[in-house]
Every structure is written in structure tokens, then in C-alpha cells.
mmCIF file of C-alpha atoms in Angstrom:
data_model
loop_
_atom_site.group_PDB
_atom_site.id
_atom_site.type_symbol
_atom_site.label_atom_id
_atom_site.label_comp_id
_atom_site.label_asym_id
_atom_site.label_seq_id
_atom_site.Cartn_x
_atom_site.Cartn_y
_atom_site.Cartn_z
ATOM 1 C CA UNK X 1 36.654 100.761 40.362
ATOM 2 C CA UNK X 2 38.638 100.415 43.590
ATOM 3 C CA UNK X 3 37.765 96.921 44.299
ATOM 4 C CA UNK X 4 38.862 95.784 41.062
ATOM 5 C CA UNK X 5 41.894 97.239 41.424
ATOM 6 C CA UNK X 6 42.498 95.822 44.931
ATOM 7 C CA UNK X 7 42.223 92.178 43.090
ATOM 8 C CA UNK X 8 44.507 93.378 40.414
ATOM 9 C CA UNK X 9 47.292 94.692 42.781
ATOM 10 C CA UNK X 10 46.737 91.430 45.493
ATOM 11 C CA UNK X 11 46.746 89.146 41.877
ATOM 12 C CA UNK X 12 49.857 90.835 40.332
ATOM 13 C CA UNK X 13 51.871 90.693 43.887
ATOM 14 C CA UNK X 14 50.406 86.532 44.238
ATOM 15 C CA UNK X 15 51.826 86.172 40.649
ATOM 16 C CA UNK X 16 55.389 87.828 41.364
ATOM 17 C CA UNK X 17 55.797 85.400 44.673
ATOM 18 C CA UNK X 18 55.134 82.837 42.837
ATOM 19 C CA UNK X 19 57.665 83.412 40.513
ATOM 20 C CA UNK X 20 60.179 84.102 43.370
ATOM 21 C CA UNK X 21 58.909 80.305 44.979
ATOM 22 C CA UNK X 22 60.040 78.849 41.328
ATOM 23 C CA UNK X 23 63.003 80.925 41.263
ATOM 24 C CA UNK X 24 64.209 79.413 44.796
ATOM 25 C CA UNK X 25 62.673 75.829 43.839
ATOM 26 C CA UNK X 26 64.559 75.943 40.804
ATOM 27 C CA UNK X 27 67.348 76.827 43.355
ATOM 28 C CA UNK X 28 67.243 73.809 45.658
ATOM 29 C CA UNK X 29 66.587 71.340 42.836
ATOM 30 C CA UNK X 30 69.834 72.271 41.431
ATOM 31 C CA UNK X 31 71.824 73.221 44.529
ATOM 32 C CA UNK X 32 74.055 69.893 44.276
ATOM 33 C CA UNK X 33 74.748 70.015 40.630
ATOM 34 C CA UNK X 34 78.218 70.387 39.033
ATOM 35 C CA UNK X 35 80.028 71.477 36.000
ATOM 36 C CA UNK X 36 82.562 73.847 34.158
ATOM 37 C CA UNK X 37 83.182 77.422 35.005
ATOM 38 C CA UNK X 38 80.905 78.512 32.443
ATOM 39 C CA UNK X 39 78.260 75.680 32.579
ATOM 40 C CA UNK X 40 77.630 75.555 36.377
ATOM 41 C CA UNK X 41 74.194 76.413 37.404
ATOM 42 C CA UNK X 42 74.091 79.650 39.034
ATOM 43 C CA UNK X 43 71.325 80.756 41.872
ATOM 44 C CA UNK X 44 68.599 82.945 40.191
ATOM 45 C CA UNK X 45 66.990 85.694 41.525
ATOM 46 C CA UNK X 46 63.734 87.493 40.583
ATOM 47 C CA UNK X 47 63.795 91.240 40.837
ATOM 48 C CA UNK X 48 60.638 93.277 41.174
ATOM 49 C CA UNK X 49 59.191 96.854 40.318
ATOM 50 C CA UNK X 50 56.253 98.465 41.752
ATOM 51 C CA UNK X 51 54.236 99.939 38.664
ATOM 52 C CA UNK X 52 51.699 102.556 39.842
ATOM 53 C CA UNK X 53 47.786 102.039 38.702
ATOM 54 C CA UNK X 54 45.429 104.624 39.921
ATOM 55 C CA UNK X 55 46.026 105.459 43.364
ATOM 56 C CA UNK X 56 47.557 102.666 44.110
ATOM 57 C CA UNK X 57 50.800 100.244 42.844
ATOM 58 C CA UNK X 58 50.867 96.722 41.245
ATOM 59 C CA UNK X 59 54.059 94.774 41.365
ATOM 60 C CA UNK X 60 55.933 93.566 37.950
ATOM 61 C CA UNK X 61 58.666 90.864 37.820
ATOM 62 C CA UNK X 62 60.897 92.813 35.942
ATOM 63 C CA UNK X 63 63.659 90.204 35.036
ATOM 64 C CA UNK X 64 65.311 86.984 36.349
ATOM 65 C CA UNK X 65 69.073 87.391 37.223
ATOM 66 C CA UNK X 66 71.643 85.406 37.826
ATOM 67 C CA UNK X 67 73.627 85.494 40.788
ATOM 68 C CA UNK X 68 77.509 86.727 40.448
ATOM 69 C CA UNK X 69 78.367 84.645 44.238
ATOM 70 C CA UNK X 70 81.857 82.741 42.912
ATOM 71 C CA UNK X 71 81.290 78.967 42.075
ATOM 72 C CA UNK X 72 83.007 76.867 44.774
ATOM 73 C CA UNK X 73 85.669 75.474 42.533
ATOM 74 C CA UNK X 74 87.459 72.485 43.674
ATOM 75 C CA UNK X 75 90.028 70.185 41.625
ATOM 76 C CA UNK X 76 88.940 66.842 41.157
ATOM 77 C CA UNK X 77 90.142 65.379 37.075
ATOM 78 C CA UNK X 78 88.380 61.749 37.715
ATOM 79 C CA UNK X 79 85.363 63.984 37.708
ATOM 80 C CA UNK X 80 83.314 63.206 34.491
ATOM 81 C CA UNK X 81 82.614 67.030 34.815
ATOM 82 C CA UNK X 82 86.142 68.015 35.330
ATOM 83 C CA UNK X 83 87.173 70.284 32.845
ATOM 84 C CA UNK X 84 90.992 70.244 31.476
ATOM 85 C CA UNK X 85 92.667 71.612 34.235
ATOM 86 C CA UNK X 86 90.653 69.026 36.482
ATOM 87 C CA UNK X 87 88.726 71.889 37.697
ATOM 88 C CA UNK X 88 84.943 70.981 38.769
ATOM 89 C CA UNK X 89 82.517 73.885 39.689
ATOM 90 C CA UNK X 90 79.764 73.506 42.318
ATOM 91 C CA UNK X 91 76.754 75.921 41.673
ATOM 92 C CA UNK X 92 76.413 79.200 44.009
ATOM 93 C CA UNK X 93 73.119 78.682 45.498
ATOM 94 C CA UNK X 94 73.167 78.970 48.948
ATOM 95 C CA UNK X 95 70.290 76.337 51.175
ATOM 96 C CA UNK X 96 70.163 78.733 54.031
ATOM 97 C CA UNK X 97 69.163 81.841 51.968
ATOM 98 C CA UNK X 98 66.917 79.944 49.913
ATOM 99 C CA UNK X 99 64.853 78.465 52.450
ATOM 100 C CA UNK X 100 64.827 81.667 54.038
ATOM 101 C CA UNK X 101 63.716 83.111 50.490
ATOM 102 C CA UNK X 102 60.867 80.415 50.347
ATOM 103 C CA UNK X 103 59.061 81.757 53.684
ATOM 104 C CA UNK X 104 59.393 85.138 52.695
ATOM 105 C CA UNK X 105 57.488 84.469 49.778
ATOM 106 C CA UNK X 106 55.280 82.334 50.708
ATOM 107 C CA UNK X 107 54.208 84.556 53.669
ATOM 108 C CA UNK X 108 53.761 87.495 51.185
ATOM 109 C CA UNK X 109 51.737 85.352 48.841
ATOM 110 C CA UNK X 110 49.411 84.342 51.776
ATOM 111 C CA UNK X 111 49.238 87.949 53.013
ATOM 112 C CA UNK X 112 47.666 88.885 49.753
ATOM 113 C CA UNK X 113 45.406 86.207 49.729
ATOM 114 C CA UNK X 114 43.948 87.011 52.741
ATOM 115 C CA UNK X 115 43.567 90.672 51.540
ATOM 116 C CA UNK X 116 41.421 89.370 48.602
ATOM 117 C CA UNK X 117 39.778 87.672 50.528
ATOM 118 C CA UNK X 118 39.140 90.372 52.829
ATOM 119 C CA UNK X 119 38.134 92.473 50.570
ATOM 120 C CA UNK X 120 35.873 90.072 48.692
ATOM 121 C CA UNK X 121 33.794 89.833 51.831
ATOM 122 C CA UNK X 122 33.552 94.069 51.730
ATOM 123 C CA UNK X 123 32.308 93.713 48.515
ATOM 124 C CA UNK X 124 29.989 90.899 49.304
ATOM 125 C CA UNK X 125 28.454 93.339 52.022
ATOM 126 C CA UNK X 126 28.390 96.262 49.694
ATOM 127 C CA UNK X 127 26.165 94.782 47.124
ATOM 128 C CA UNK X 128 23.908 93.778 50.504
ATOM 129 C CA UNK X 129 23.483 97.499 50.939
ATOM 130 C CA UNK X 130 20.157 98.568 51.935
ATOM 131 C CA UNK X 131 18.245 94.599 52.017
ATOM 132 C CA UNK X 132 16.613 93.540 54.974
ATOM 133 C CA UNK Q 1 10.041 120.694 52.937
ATOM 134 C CA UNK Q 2 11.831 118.802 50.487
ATOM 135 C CA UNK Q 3 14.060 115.715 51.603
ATOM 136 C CA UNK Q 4 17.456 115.183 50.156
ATOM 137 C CA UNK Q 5 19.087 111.947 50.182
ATOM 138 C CA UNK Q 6 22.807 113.195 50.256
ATOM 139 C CA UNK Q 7 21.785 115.249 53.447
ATOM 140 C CA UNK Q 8 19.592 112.359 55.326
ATOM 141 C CA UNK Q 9 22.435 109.517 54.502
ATOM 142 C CA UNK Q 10 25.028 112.250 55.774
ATOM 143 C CA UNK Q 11 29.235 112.037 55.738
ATOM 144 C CA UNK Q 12 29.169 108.403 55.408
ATOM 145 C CA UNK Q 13 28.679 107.483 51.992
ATOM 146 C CA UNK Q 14 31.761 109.644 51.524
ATOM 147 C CA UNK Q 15 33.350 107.677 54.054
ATOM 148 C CA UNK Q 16 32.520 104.803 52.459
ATOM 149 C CA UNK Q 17 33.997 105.570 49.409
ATOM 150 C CA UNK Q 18 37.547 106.807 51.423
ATOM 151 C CA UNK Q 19 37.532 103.620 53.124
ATOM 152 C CA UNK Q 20 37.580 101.784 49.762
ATOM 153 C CA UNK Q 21 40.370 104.027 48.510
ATOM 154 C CA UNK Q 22 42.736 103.678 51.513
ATOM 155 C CA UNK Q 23 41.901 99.697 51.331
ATOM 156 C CA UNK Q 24 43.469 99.731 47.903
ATOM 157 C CA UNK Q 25 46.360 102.223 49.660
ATOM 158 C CA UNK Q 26 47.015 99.952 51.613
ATOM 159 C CA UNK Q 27 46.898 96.593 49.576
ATOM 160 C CA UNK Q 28 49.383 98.245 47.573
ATOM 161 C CA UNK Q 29 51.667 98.542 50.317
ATOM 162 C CA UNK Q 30 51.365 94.562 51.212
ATOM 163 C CA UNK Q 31 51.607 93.959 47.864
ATOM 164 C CA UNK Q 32 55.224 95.688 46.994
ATOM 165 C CA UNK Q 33 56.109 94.260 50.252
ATOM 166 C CA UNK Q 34 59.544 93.042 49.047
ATOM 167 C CA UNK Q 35 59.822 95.654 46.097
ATOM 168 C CA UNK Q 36 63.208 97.200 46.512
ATOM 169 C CA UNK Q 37 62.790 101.334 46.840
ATOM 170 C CA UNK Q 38 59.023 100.978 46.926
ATOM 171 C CA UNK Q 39 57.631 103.791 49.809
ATOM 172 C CA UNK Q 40 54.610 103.040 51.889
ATOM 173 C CA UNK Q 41 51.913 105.201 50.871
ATOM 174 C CA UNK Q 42 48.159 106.485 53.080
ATOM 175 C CA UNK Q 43 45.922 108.882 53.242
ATOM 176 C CA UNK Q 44 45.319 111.158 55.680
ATOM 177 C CA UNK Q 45 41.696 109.622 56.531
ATOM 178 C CA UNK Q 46 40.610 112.721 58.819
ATOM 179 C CA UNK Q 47 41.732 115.484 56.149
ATOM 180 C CA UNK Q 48 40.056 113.858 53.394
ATOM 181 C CA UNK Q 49 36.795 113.090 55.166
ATOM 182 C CA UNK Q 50 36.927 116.691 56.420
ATOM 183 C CA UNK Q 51 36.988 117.693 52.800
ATOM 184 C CA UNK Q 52 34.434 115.812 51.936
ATOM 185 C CA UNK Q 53 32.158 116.869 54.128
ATOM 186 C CA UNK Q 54 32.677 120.597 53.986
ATOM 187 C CA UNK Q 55 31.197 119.587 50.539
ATOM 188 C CA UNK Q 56 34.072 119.944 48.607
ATOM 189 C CA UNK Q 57 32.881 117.914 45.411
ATOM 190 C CA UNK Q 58 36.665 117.462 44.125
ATOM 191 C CA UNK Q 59 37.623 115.803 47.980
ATOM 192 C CA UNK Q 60 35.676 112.759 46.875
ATOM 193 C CA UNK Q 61 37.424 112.484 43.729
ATOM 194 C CA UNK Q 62 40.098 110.535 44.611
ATOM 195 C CA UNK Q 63 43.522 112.997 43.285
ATOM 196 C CA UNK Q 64 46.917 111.132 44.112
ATOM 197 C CA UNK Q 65 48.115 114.285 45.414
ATOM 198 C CA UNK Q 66 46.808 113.529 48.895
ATOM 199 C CA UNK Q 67 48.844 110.475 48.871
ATOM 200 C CA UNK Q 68 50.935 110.814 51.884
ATOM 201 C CA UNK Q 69 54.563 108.331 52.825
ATOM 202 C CA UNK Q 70 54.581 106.823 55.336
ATOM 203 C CA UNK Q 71 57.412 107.640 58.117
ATOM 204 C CA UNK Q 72 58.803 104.074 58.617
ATOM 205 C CA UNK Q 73 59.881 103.252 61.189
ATOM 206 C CA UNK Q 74 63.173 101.195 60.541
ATOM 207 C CA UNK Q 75 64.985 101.675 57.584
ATOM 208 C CA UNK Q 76 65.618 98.859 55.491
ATOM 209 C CA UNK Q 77 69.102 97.796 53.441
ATOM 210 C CA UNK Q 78 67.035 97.867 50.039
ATOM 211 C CA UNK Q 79 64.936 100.931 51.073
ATOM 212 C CA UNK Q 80 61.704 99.545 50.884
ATOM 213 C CA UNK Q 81 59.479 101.144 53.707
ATOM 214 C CA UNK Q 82 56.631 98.777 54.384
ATOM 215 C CA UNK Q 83 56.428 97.332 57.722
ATOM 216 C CA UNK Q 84 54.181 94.251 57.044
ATOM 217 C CA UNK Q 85 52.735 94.048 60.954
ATOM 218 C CA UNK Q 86 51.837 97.529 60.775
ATOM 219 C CA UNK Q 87 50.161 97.106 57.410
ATOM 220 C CA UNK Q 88 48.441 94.417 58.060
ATOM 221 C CA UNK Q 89 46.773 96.089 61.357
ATOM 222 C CA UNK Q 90 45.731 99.448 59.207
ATOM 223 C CA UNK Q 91 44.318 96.919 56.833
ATOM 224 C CA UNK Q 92 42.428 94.877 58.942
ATOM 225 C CA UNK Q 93 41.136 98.548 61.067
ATOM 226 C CA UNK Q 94 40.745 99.944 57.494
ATOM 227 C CA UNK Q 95 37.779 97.006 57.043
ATOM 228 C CA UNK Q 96 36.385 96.728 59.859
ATOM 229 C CA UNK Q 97 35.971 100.749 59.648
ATOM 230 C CA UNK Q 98 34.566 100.154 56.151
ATOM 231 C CA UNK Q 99 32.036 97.577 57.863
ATOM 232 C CA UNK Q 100 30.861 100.441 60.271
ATOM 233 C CA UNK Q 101 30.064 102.522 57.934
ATOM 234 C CA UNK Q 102 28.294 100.267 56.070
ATOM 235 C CA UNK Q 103 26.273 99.541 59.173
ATOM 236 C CA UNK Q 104 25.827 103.411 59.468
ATOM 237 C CA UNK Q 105 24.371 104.007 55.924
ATOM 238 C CA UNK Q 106 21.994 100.256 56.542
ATOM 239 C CA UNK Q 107 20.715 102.135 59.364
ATOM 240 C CA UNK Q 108 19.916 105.400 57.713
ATOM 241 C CA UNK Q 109 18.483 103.798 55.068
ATOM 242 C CA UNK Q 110 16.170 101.513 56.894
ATOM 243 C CA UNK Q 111 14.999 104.737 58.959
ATOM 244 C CA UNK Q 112 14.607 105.876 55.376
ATOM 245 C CA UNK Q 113 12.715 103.616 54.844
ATOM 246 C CA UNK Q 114 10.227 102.834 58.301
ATOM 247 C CA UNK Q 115 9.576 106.858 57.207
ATOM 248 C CA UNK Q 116 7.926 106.445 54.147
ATOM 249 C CA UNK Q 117 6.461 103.378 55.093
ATOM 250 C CA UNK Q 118 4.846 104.844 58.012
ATOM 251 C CA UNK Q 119 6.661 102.094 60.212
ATOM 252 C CA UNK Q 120 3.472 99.723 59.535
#
């Protein structure tokens, strides 16, 4: 059933952008927050993996990861955050790469809307076969 | 004289079906779009139909063996080979093919059809 299929892969590759638009909103929420060396929020990235299906390939979020960019540390012991060497750690996201992130994604995830959609209307005609 | 329906509708129901099968090619492509490694895949259209219409029953059935890469045409730092433009043109070509064939096989059939009818 290829046009099935076609709304599986186009559904599984909307469902893996949208994990990558959390991923980066999760980002910029939490871009200004502080804390220790070990508590600091760190940027998180989604990876992906194409996972074939027939003749053609769905995608799969495979796992979340955190990124290994160095905290910005700075020292600052009035901080309530400040840990005892008066060390405070900013997270590792970086704004720029993030936004740039978010219209990646969100161009993806309209690109495979449009192919459902395109491909709904194919279907649409299909069953029309042969009428009028 | 008997009538057969496979000859009278012709290559493009067999189209038809390709078309279908490179449109799901090719959504597979947009959809590992930023899938590290992932190859663009197609189908050599003009082979397979060629197949097909030489009557080679197995031709229709779709065999991922005649899944072809795609030659991209910059390489990319996490070696992904999709360029979304060009995929999204050979998508958009791929239906509107699909919608002329369509209109091919309408037409047969309503010939077809003025036939039997007598075109009253």
C-alpha cells in the first residue's frame, strides 16, 4: 500500500521535527539559567535514524543527547548558585544555533505536510478513477 | 476478436503504479532530510516502465534492487545527500506526472466505455 506508507514516512519525519522544535524550545527556555558544574542545564540535541519500510525509509528519533560545549564558568560567591569555590556555571546552549535549529525544523515539518497533503489529493483522484 | 483490458488501457496503469512508488521514493528522501548518513534514493522511471511494458510481470513488482542513489550534488559535513530544492521539484513533477496518467487511463476508459455504449 504505497500511499499508506507515504503518510507513515511524512507522519514519522512530522513527529521527529517536532521533537527537534521541543528539543530547541526546551533550549531557549533555559538558555539564561545557572548552576553548579554538574547541575547546569546543558543544550539537548535530538539525533535521528532513517529506518527502511518497504521501498522506502521512515525516520526514528533515536535518542536525546546532551551537548559536551564547556559551561561558561564565571566566579561570582554572592551567587545563591555559587558553588564553594564561588564558581557559577551558565548553561551551553547557544541562541544563534538554536534559532537557526528552529527554522530548520520547522521548514522540514512543513515540507512534509505539504507532501501529505499532496499526496492526499493523488489519492483523492485515484478513487475518482473512471466516474464521469 | 476478443478485447483485453490490460491491452486497450495500455503502459499506463503500470505507470501509474511506478509513479506511486517513486512518490513514496521520494517522500522518503524529504523525510530523512536532516538524517545524518541517510543517501537519496530514485528510480530509474524510464528502465522500470520499459520493463513493464515489455511485459515483464516481476518489473511491476516493486524489488528494492532497482533503487538507485542519487549523485548529490554537494557533499554535506554529516553526509546526508538530500538536496531539499531538488526533491521537492522531482516531487512535485513526480505528481503532476501521476495526474497525467491518471488523465490517460480516464480517457481510455471513457472510450471504453462510449464503445460499448454505442456512444448513444
Amino acid at each position: 500500500m504505497t500511499f499508506r506508507s507515504i503518510a507513515q514516512i511524512a507522519g514519522s519525519a512530522m513527529s521527529a521535527q517536532t521533537v527537534r522544535l521541543n528539543t530547541v524550545a526546551s533550549n531557549l527556555a533555559n538558555a539564561e539559567t545557572t548552576g553548579t558544574e554538574s547541575s547546569a542545564y546543558r543544550a539537548r540535541k535530538p539525533v535521528f535514524q532513517s529506518v527502511l519500510q518497504g521501498s522506502g525509509a521512515r525516520v526514528q528519533v533515536l535518542d536525546v543527547v546532551s551537548s559536551n560545549e564547556p559551561l561558561n564558568a564565571r566566579y561570582e560567591p554572592d551567587h545563591p548558585m555559587a558553588d564553594e569555590q564561588g564558581m557559577v556555571y551558565d548553561s551551553n546552549v547557544n541562541p544563534v544555533e538554536e534559532m537557526t535549529d528552529m527554522m530548520s525544523a520547522s521548514r522540514a515539518f512543513s515540507t512534509n505536510l505539504e507532501v501529505m497533503a499532496r499526496v492526499n489529493g493523488l489519492q483523492q483522484e485515484l478513487l475518482k478513477m473512471g466516474q464521469g | 476478436m476478443g478485447l483485453s483490458l490490460e491491452q486497450a488501457l495500455g503502459v499506463h496503469p503500470a505507470a501509474l503504479k511506478l509513479r506511486a512508488e517513486r512518490a513514496e521514493v521520494i517522500a522518503s528522501n524529504l523525510a530523512n532530510e536532516s538524517t545524518p548518513g541517510y543517501l537519496a534514493h530514485d528510480i530509474d522511471f524510464r528502465a522500470s516502465l520499459r520493463e513493464a511494458a515489455q511485459g515483464d510481470a516481476q518489473a511491476l513488482e516493486f524489488a528494492s534492487d532497482r533503487l538507485k542513489y542519487r549523485v548529490p550534488g554537494s557533499a554535506s559535513q554529516d553526509g546526508n545527500t538530500v538536496d531539499l530544492a531538488a526533491e521537492q521539484a522531482e516531487f512535485a513533477q513526480n505528481a503532476i506526472d501521476f495526474q497525467t496518467s491518471l488523465t490517460f487511463l480516464n480517457m481510455k476508459l471513457k472510450g471504453l466505455s462510449a464503445a460499448i455504449n454505442g456512444n448513444s
